[in-house]
XYZ file of C-alpha atoms in Angstrom:
564
model
C 0.161 0.202 0.170
C 2.932 2.252 0.597
C 4.371 1.404 -2.279
C 1.117 2.034 -4.223
C 0.767 5.899 -2.291
C 4.735 6.796 -3.934
C 3.582 6.070 -6.886
C 0.560 7.932 -6.732
C 2.000 10.986 -4.844
C 5.769 10.397 -7.664
C 3.126 10.719 -10.238
C 0.679 13.280 -9.773
C 3.584 15.727 -9.205
C 5.210 14.540 -12.875
C 1.234 15.951 -13.786
C 1.348 18.957 -12.736
C 4.933 19.419 -13.596
C 3.787 19.018 -16.354
C 0.756 21.692 -16.834
C 3.275 23.933 -14.842
C 5.855 23.552 -18.712
C 2.585 23.573 -20.726
C 0.636 26.883 -18.360
C 4.542 28.828 -18.901
C 4.494 27.789 -22.808
C 3.034 30.888 -25.618
C 2.049 30.689 -28.474
C 3.069 34.068 -31.012
C 0.558 35.690 -33.889
C 2.564 37.654 -36.201
C 1.293 38.353 -39.440
C 3.576 39.025 -42.270
C 2.680 40.840 -45.209
C 5.265 40.545 -48.006
C 5.234 43.891 -49.458
C 7.436 45.844 -52.076
C 9.206 49.216 -50.371
C 11.481 51.626 -51.927
C 14.729 51.814 -50.401
C 17.390 53.729 -50.640
C 21.545 52.029 -50.229
C 24.412 53.479 -52.082
C 23.052 56.617 -53.823
C 20.356 54.502 -55.163
C 16.874 54.038 -54.851
C 15.393 50.670 -55.613
C 12.207 48.512 -55.220
C 12.661 45.110 -52.658
C 10.502 42.825 -51.452
C 9.907 43.473 -47.299
C 7.859 41.739 -44.463
C 6.189 44.104 -43.587
C 7.828 47.364 -44.671
C 10.999 45.702 -42.364
C 14.566 45.161 -44.228
C 15.719 43.401 -42.401
C 11.967 41.443 -41.277
C 10.785 41.829 -37.794
C 12.476 40.129 -34.976
C 10.515 37.162 -33.288
C 11.164 36.995 -30.278
C 9.573 33.340 -28.365
C 11.221 30.568 -25.756
C 12.511 27.640 -26.044
C 8.072 25.411 -25.750
C 6.449 28.402 -27.344
C 4.730 27.693 -30.713
C 4.310 30.128 -32.893
C 1.811 30.862 -35.972
C 2.590 33.062 -38.639
C 0.243 34.283 -41.294
C 1.730 34.983 -44.381
C -0.264 37.626 -47.135
C 1.793 37.953 -50.732
C 1.151 41.332 -51.617
C 3.844 41.338 -54.263
C 4.452 39.874 -57.806
C 6.794 36.677 -56.785
C 5.369 33.623 -55.734
C 7.473 33.174 -52.046
C 7.524 30.701 -49.165
C 9.460 31.804 -45.820
C 11.492 29.196 -44.457
C 12.177 28.458 -41.081
C 15.692 28.447 -41.088
C 17.351 25.373 -38.207
C 13.623 25.279 -36.197
C 13.212 20.896 -36.597
C 9.532 20.315 -37.272
C 8.955 17.565 -35.447
C 7.066 15.705 -38.275
C 5.602 19.037 -39.320
C 7.457 18.962 -42.702
C 4.191 21.232 -43.970
C 5.384 24.654 -42.549
C 9.261 24.060 -43.267
C 8.744 26.481 -46.193
C 11.242 25.521 -49.313
C 9.195 26.293 -52.518
C 8.199 23.159 -54.597
C 10.272 20.981 -51.589
C 7.664 21.052 -48.669
C 4.634 23.069 -49.980
C 3.746 25.305 -53.694
C 5.007 28.828 -52.902
C 2.290 31.398 -52.032
C 0.908 32.972 -55.153
C 0.741 36.708 -55.263
C -2.470 37.689 -53.581
C -2.505 34.596 -52.073
C -2.059 33.650 -47.503
C -1.024 30.611 -46.078
C -0.173 30.138 -41.825
C 2.987 28.494 -40.573
C 2.022 26.659 -37.391
C 4.551 25.053 -35.315
C 6.671 24.762 -32.331
C 9.545 24.445 -30.525
C 10.928 21.566 -29.186
C 14.272 21.759 -27.524
C 16.116 24.270 -29.446
C 17.395 27.394 -27.497
C 19.285 30.092 -29.247
C 19.396 32.782 -32.371
C 18.671 31.051 -35.407
C 16.658 32.579 -38.092
C 14.061 32.852 -40.996
C 14.549 34.064 -44.897
C 11.436 33.710 -47.752
C 13.213 30.071 -50.105
C 12.124 31.037 -53.415
C 14.630 31.890 -56.164
C 16.577 35.244 -54.438
C 14.277 36.818 -52.329
C 15.190 35.727 -49.446
C 18.354 38.722 -50.541
C 15.772 40.905 -48.732
C 13.499 38.952 -46.778
C 14.860 37.430 -43.493
C 14.834 38.018 -39.526
C 16.495 36.452 -36.703
C 14.012 34.721 -34.664
C 15.372 34.123 -31.334
C 14.660 31.044 -28.886
C 14.504 32.468 -25.266
C 15.263 29.396 -22.155
C 12.058 28.534 -20.793
C 10.699 30.835 -17.778
C 12.270 29.748 -15.301
C 15.314 28.741 -16.416
C 18.815 30.726 -17.184
C 21.693 30.980 -20.478
C 25.135 28.409 -18.949
C 26.985 31.652 -20.017
C 26.593 34.841 -17.450
C 23.435 36.837 -18.305
C 24.260 39.545 -20.908
C 23.005 42.765 -20.000
C 22.018 44.379 -23.764
C 21.634 41.822 -26.484
C 21.756 42.546 -30.477
C 20.902 40.605 -33.625
C 23.615 41.547 -35.978
C 22.801 40.023 -38.922
C 25.340 40.300 -42.360
C 23.895 40.568 -45.759
C 24.362 41.717 -49.148
C 23.046 44.372 -51.446
C 22.582 44.587 -54.838
C 21.773 48.400 -56.575
C 19.343 45.926 -59.321
C 17.511 43.893 -58.812
C 18.326 39.844 -57.366
C 15.541 38.605 -58.758
C 17.153 40.124 -61.897
C 20.200 39.151 -61.436
C 20.085 34.891 -60.482
C 17.385 34.990 -63.681
C 20.082 37.331 -65.743
C 22.884 33.948 -65.255
C 20.438 31.256 -65.930
C 19.563 32.726 -69.591
C 23.845 33.158 -69.915
C 25.133 30.686 -67.818
C 28.243 32.339 -66.057
C 28.581 32.957 -63.298
C 26.080 36.007 -61.221
C 27.163 39.242 -60.796
C 28.641 39.888 -57.901
C 27.001 42.086 -55.043
C 27.660 45.942 -54.682
C 27.987 45.622 -50.640
C 27.575 43.474 -47.219
C 24.972 44.740 -44.927
C 25.233 44.982 -41.179
C 21.048 45.186 -40.563
C 20.203 46.237 -43.144
C 23.214 48.825 -43.822
C 26.287 49.243 -45.606
C 27.829 51.237 -43.264
C 30.959 54.159 -43.027
C 32.997 52.625 -46.071
C 30.629 53.088 -48.450
C 28.886 56.064 -50.677
C 25.495 57.687 -49.298
C 25.731 55.127 -46.102
C 27.228 56.684 -42.943
C 24.974 58.353 -41.596
C 22.840 55.489 -41.392
C 25.103 52.801 -40.360
C 23.665 50.630 -37.807
C 25.106 51.192 -33.972
C 25.148 49.440 -31.187
C 24.506 51.643 -27.551
C 26.861 49.848 -24.542
C 27.808 51.061 -21.092
C 31.280 50.517 -20.156
C 31.660 47.551 -18.037
C 28.845 45.181 -19.420
C 28.128 41.353 -20.530
C 27.449 42.039 -24.150
C 25.424 39.031 -26.722
C 25.680 39.330 -29.870
C 22.945 37.181 -32.587
C 25.200 36.743 -34.944
C 23.711 36.026 -39.193
C 24.851 35.252 -41.710
C 21.823 36.348 -44.490
C 24.082 36.170 -47.511
C 23.763 34.899 -51.052
C 26.786 33.458 -52.062
C 29.583 34.455 -49.805
C 30.949 33.800 -46.359
C 32.216 36.092 -44.121
C 34.729 37.082 -40.903
C 33.681 38.909 -38.872
C 35.518 41.013 -36.127
C 34.736 43.970 -33.320
C 37.777 46.693 -32.894
C 40.046 46.211 -29.871
C 37.458 43.186 -28.057
C 37.549 39.715 -28.221
C 34.642 37.364 -28.570
C 33.230 34.428 -26.589
C 31.468 31.853 -28.494
C 28.679 30.552 -26.357
C 26.562 29.074 -28.667
C 26.489 27.915 -33.273
C 23.207 27.374 -35.183
C 21.226 27.541 -31.740
C 23.200 24.848 -30.096
C 25.675 25.922 -27.137
C 28.953 25.536 -26.989
C 32.061 24.880 -24.745
C 32.679 28.383 -24.778
C 36.832 29.613 -25.907
C 37.951 33.232 -26.999
C 38.184 34.251 -30.401
C 39.084 37.914 -32.313
C 37.599 36.637 -36.015
C 34.399 34.599 -36.754
C 33.804 32.476 -39.635
C 30.249 32.411 -40.766
C 28.530 30.483 -44.031
C 25.315 31.668 -44.898
C 22.628 30.709 -42.599
C 24.902 29.925 -39.644
C 24.593 31.997 -36.326
C 26.977 32.164 -33.696
C 26.100 33.369 -30.484
C 29.028 35.237 -28.795
C 29.961 37.518 -25.417
C 32.087 40.710 -25.421
C 32.700 42.873 -22.332
C 32.715 46.169 -23.024
C 35.879 46.610 -21.206
C 38.219 49.144 -23.513
C 38.347 52.626 -22.935
C 35.061 54.422 -23.516
C 34.479 54.874 -27.374
C 33.678 54.204 -30.885
C 34.124 50.484 -32.101
C 33.381 48.734 -35.738
C 31.866 45.988 -35.796
C 33.361 44.705 -39.550
C 32.488 41.936 -41.816
C 34.305 40.741 -45.778
C 34.244 38.288 -47.248
C 36.065 34.774 -47.006
C 37.323 33.420 -50.245
C 38.284 29.479 -50.987
C 37.678 29.816 -54.745
C 41.013 29.707 -56.855
C 42.855 32.771 -57.047
C 41.581 35.495 -59.441
C 38.376 34.372 -58.605
C 35.868 37.751 -59.009
C 33.807 38.470 -55.455
C 32.743 40.918 -53.857
C 36.197 43.099 -51.730
C 34.604 45.316 -49.541
C 34.030 45.999 -46.088
C 30.979 46.175 -44.191
C 30.961 48.243 -40.499
C 28.302 49.106 -37.727
C 29.827 50.835 -34.438
C 29.976 49.618 -30.791
C 28.911 52.880 -29.482
C 30.111 53.689 -25.369
C 27.329 55.919 -24.078
C 27.738 59.509 -24.562
C 30.418 59.635 -26.930
C 30.948 62.123 -29.453
C 29.728 60.804 -32.470
C 31.578 63.059 -34.882
C 34.583 60.092 -33.137
C 36.474 58.160 -35.606
C 35.841 54.784 -34.592
C 38.739 52.394 -33.911
C 39.184 50.283 -36.738
C 38.461 46.596 -36.530
C 41.114 43.550 -38.044
C 39.938 41.025 -40.585
C 41.665 38.216 -41.799
C 43.276 38.469 -45.915
C 40.517 37.022 -48.051
C 41.480 33.776 -48.412
C 43.109 32.795 -45.321
C 41.884 29.722 -45.183
C 44.045 27.868 -41.945
C 42.252 30.523 -40.054
C 38.576 29.626 -41.512
C 39.408 26.156 -39.907
C 40.740 26.642 -37.371
C 37.249 28.187 -36.009
C 35.019 26.066 -37.098
C 37.758 23.560 -35.360
C 37.374 25.627 -31.860
C 33.233 25.058 -31.647
C 32.540 21.568 -29.179
C 29.690 20.573 -27.340
C 29.540 21.952 -23.589
C 30.147 18.460 -22.186
C 30.279 14.976 -23.709
C 27.360 13.541 -25.624
C 26.456 10.501 -26.405
C 27.513 9.580 -30.006
C 23.899 7.746 -32.040
C 25.531 4.772 -32.954
C 25.305 1.985 -34.538
C 25.428 3.631 -38.038
C 22.904 2.534 -39.925
C 23.141 4.166 -43.600
C 26.825 5.282 -44.325
C 26.585 7.934 -46.749
C 29.844 9.330 -49.258
C 27.726 12.367 -51.419
C 30.292 15.191 -53.245
C 29.340 18.283 -53.386
C 30.684 20.493 -56.214
C 29.896 22.613 -59.574
C 29.887 21.049 -62.875
C 29.444 22.452 -66.373
C 27.011 21.815 -69.375
C 27.608 22.372 -72.334
C 25.744 24.917 -74.443
C 22.584 24.032 -76.669
C 22.662 24.388 -80.193
C 22.459 27.352 -81.698
C 23.522 29.404 -78.609
C 26.344 31.824 -77.009
C 26.587 31.441 -73.621
C 29.004 32.891 -70.870
C 30.049 30.127 -68.574
C 34.389 29.018 -68.928
C 34.980 28.132 -72.239
C 31.083 28.655 -73.642
C 29.699 26.707 -71.537
C 27.063 27.235 -68.656
C 27.602 26.919 -64.720
C 25.516 23.761 -62.831
C 26.201 21.774 -59.582
C 25.614 18.576 -58.272
C 25.968 15.881 -55.095
C 26.621 12.545 -56.296
C 27.122 13.834 -60.028
C 23.230 14.430 -60.248
C 21.819 17.579 -60.576
C 18.577 18.453 -58.950
C 15.149 19.379 -60.738
C 12.989 20.957 -58.480
C 9.198 19.851 -59.602
C 6.630 22.343 -60.525
C 3.401 21.386 -60.555
C 4.068 19.572 -56.981
C 5.626 19.786 -53.390
C 8.087 16.238 -53.111
C 6.132 16.531 -50.205
C 2.503 16.384 -51.265
C 3.473 13.611 -53.707
C 5.332 11.518 -50.732
C 2.140 11.489 -48.364
C -0.237 11.006 -51.129
C 2.008 8.618 -53.504
C 1.586 10.514 -56.238
C 3.387 9.578 -58.997
C 5.813 10.520 -61.556
C 8.143 13.690 -59.254
C 10.512 11.926 -57.767
C 12.795 8.489 -57.957
C 14.227 7.092 -54.691
C 17.113 5.823 -56.395
C 19.763 9.069 -55.145
C 23.292 6.898 -54.938
C 24.982 6.287 -51.516
C 27.620 6.574 -53.180
C 29.375 8.152 -55.744
C 28.662 6.679 -59.525
C 32.072 7.178 -60.435
C 34.484 7.000 -58.071
C 37.983 9.891 -58.544
C 40.092 12.115 -57.624
C 37.589 14.133 -56.147
C 40.117 17.034 -55.117
C 42.921 16.342 -57.658
C 43.994 19.008 -60.256
C 43.519 16.565 -63.027
C 39.818 15.450 -63.189
C 38.505 14.342 -66.798
C 36.306 16.640 -68.469
C 34.385 13.392 -68.545
C 33.192 13.674 -64.991
C 32.761 17.940 -65.790
C 28.997 17.460 -66.701
C 26.324 15.820 -64.309
C 22.818 14.372 -64.666
C 19.999 16.719 -64.256
C 17.241 13.998 -62.098
C 14.672 14.259 -59.287
C 15.781 12.309 -56.652
C 15.416 11.428 -53.365
C 17.234 9.201 -50.944
C 14.722 6.865 -48.418
C 15.798 6.763 -44.725
C 13.758 4.440 -42.234
C 12.574 5.203 -39.458
C 15.339 5.714 -36.577
C 17.937 5.021 -38.128
C 21.422 6.111 -37.819
C 23.011 8.223 -40.655
C 26.559 8.926 -41.311
C 27.377 10.392 -44.410
C 30.430 12.574 -45.340
C 30.108 15.266 -47.706
C 33.043 15.514 -50.445
C 33.716 18.513 -52.297
C 35.355 18.752 -55.779
C 37.550 19.946 -57.958
C 35.580 20.248 -60.857
C 35.770 23.235 -62.415
C 36.848 25.477 -59.415
C 36.823 24.067 -55.905
C 35.969 26.187 -53.065
C 33.758 26.002 -48.780
C 30.033 24.525 -49.127
C 27.941 25.359 -46.102
C 26.034 22.187 -46.508
C 22.318 22.921 -44.632
C 20.089 19.916 -43.625
C 15.988 20.960 -43.145
C 14.639 19.619 -40.594
C 17.775 18.410 -38.919
C 20.293 19.159 -36.634
C 24.167 16.735 -36.511
C 26.954 16.337 -34.754
C 29.682 17.015 -36.593
C 32.452 14.421 -36.311
C 34.902 15.962 -38.402
C 35.558 18.239 -41.714
C 39.348 17.611 -43.178
C 41.968 18.339 -46.831
C 42.193 16.442 -49.580
C 39.722 12.944 -50.039
C 38.330 11.213 -47.327
C 39.573 8.163 -46.191
C 38.274 6.242 -43.993
C 40.984 4.105 -42.975
C 42.979 7.011 -41.478
C 40.259 10.195 -41.671
C 38.065 7.382 -38.950
C 40.809 7.902 -36.409
C 40.591 11.253 -36.287
C 36.869 11.111 -35.533
C 34.725 13.029 -32.471
C 33.235 11.042 -30.364
C 33.516 12.884 -26.773
C 31.803 15.825 -27.384
C 31.549 16.888 -31.288
C 29.226 19.965 -31.818
C 25.646 20.161 -32.951
C 25.103 22.444 -36.523
C 21.852 22.248 -38.943
C 25.036 23.938 -41.673
C 28.595 23.295 -41.837
C 30.979 24.097 -44.393
C 32.221 21.467 -46.316
C 36.260 22.963 -46.496
C 37.936 23.899 -50.110
C 39.477 21.093 -51.625
C 38.090 18.660 -48.296
C 34.993 16.817 -46.546
C 32.612 16.953 -43.305
C 31.317 14.600 -41.764
C 28.258 13.963 -39.986
C 26.185 12.066 -37.765
C 22.573 11.549 -37.165
C 19.297 9.607 -36.637
C 16.064 9.927 -38.952
C 13.367 10.917 -35.800
C 11.499 13.093 -38.196
C 9.790 11.177 -40.817
C 9.384 13.291 -44.053
C 10.395 14.948 -47.178
C 14.139 17.152 -45.904
C 16.084 19.499 -48.495
C 19.789 18.896 -48.403
C 21.540 21.742 -49.937
C 24.106 24.207 -50.387
C 23.462 27.694 -48.283
C 24.973 28.975 -51.546
C 22.334 30.606 -53.066
C 24.015 30.331 -56.597
C 24.832 26.489 -55.948
C 21.356 25.656 -54.532
C 19.898 27.441 -58.691
C 22.486 25.253 -60.456
C 21.733 21.688 -58.798
C 23.258 21.064 -55.724
C 20.884 19.360 -53.775
C 18.790 16.625 -53.439
C 16.634 15.145 -50.161
C 16.025 12.732 -48.436
C 12.812 10.611 -47.244
C 12.243 9.708 -43.826
C 9.287 7.210 -43.693
C 7.352 7.304 -41.229
C 7.614 4.932 -38.179
C 4.806 2.824 -36.505
C 2.310 5.057 -35.199
C 0.910 8.715 -35.331
C 3.457 9.739 -33.326
C 6.420 8.301 -35.345
C 4.281 9.913 -38.450
C 4.244 12.566 -40.466
C 1.519 15.026 -39.695
C -1.942 16.053 -42.126
C -1.449 18.868 -44.013
C -2.941 22.128 -43.471
C -6.443 23.322 -45.389
C -4.325 25.847 -46.504
C -1.762 24.778 -47.541
C -1.396 26.288 -50.479
C -1.686 24.966 -54.657
C 0.583 24.563 -57.047
C-alpha cells in the first residue's frame, strides 16, 4: 500500500509539473505582409521585397516550448515561401517552407499560415524566403530564449543585439539570378555587404544610416550573429574587443575566446563581449572569406557597424577592426575546429546508413545555336553525387510522398558516387564535368542512424560549401582536407564532444562527416546555402519514412496549404 501511495504521489507530481510547463508555454501570433517598398542604399533607390515594409524583417522572440502562428500574406508580384532556418519542425514538414519541396509557393494575392512548435531548441536562428533569390531582402532573426524560470548557461548579458550580415545589389536580385541562368555565367557580385540592412561608413551615401549598437562600460553584451548573405562566407570581428563564442546554430558550445568569427551563409553564432575598453566608438566589421581559386571575382568590400560607448561624440572616428585576409583558409579552419559541445554527448550508433555524397560544381554544354558565358562557352551547374537537382513544378515533393503521386520524384539517389575519381585532384577528366539532371530522393527508415561524408570536388573549381539539412540537427564528427579516407580519417573523429549544427562548411578541397538519427519523418531538403549553387542544382532530399503510430508519422497537411 505504501509503495502504491508513493507511486501515486510521484505520478501526481509529474502531472502537476507537466501542467506548469504547458501553462508557461505561449503561442505567438504574427502577420507577415510580403510587399514591395522603395529603399535607398549606395546612392540608389530601388524597390525591394520586404516583410511588413521592414528591411531586415521583424525579429521574432520566443521561448523554448512556445509555438508560432505566422500568417503570410503575399502582396508582392513573386511567388514566395518562408523557411524557419534551423527549426526542426517535428513531423511537420508543411511548416518548413522550401518552395516545391514541402509546399507549393504562396502565389501573389495568396495567404498561408505557418504553425509550428519550438521543441528543445534555444539560441539564435533566423527566417528567410525560400523562393528564387527573394531571401536577399526577405529575412529576419528568430531568437529562442530559455524557458521561464531557467537561464542561459553563461552570465546573463546586460544587453543583446541581433547582428545580421547580408548582401546588397543595386539591381533587383531576381534579375541578377535570371540573367545568370540566361547566360550560363556566374551571377554578378553584390555591390555591398550589410549589417542589419545598412552597408556602413566605408560605402558611398551610407554613413548617416550606419547601424549603431549603444553600450555602457563594464557590461556583458550578447551579439547574435547571423549570416544572411546569398553567396559569401564572411569573416567578422569587433575592434579591440575579444569575443567568447557560447553557441552555434542554436546549440550551446564550450566557450572559447577569439578575435575573429567565420560564418557561412545560414550559420549563426552567439558571442559575448565585455565592454572593458576605453570609452569610445569601435567598428564591427565583416568581409568575404573567398575560398575559391585565385583571380575569382568576388565582392571585396567591407561592411561596418559601430559599437558606441554611451556619451561618445558621434563625430569621433571609430577604431578600425582587424579582419583576416580574404583567402585565409587556415583561420577559417581553425575557427570551425574550435566549436565543440559544452559537455560529452552520447553519439548515436551503431550506424545503419553509411553515405558518401560528393558536392561541387560542374558544366553543361551550351545548347546548339546559343551563346553561353560560362567557362569556355559552357553553362555553370552544380551537383551532388553527379546529379543536378531539379525541383518539381506541379506538386511539392512532400505532397507527392504523402499522397503517393507518381512521376514527381524517384527514390534512387545513390548512396555513393556513381563514378569514383580523385575528387580533389587537379587533373579531373572533363568527362566528369557534366552531371545528370534529375529529381532523386534518398529514402531513410525511421530511427536509422545516418553517417554522411560530404566530399568537396575540384570539378571546375573548389571552394567551401556551407551545407544545410532541413528538419535536422547533426553532430559534426570531423572535417578535413583532401579525399576522405575511411581507414585513416576515422581516427580523427571527435566522438566525445562534437558540435551540433544545422549548417556545416565542407572545406575547400576537403570533406566533412556528420551523424544524426532519422527521427523526423517527411521530405527534408539538403543543399548548399550559397544560393547560386542551390539554383544550379547542388541539392538533394531525404525521404524519411514514417515509423510506428501517429507520434512517428507526418501530421496531415493544413487545409490552407497553397496549391501549385
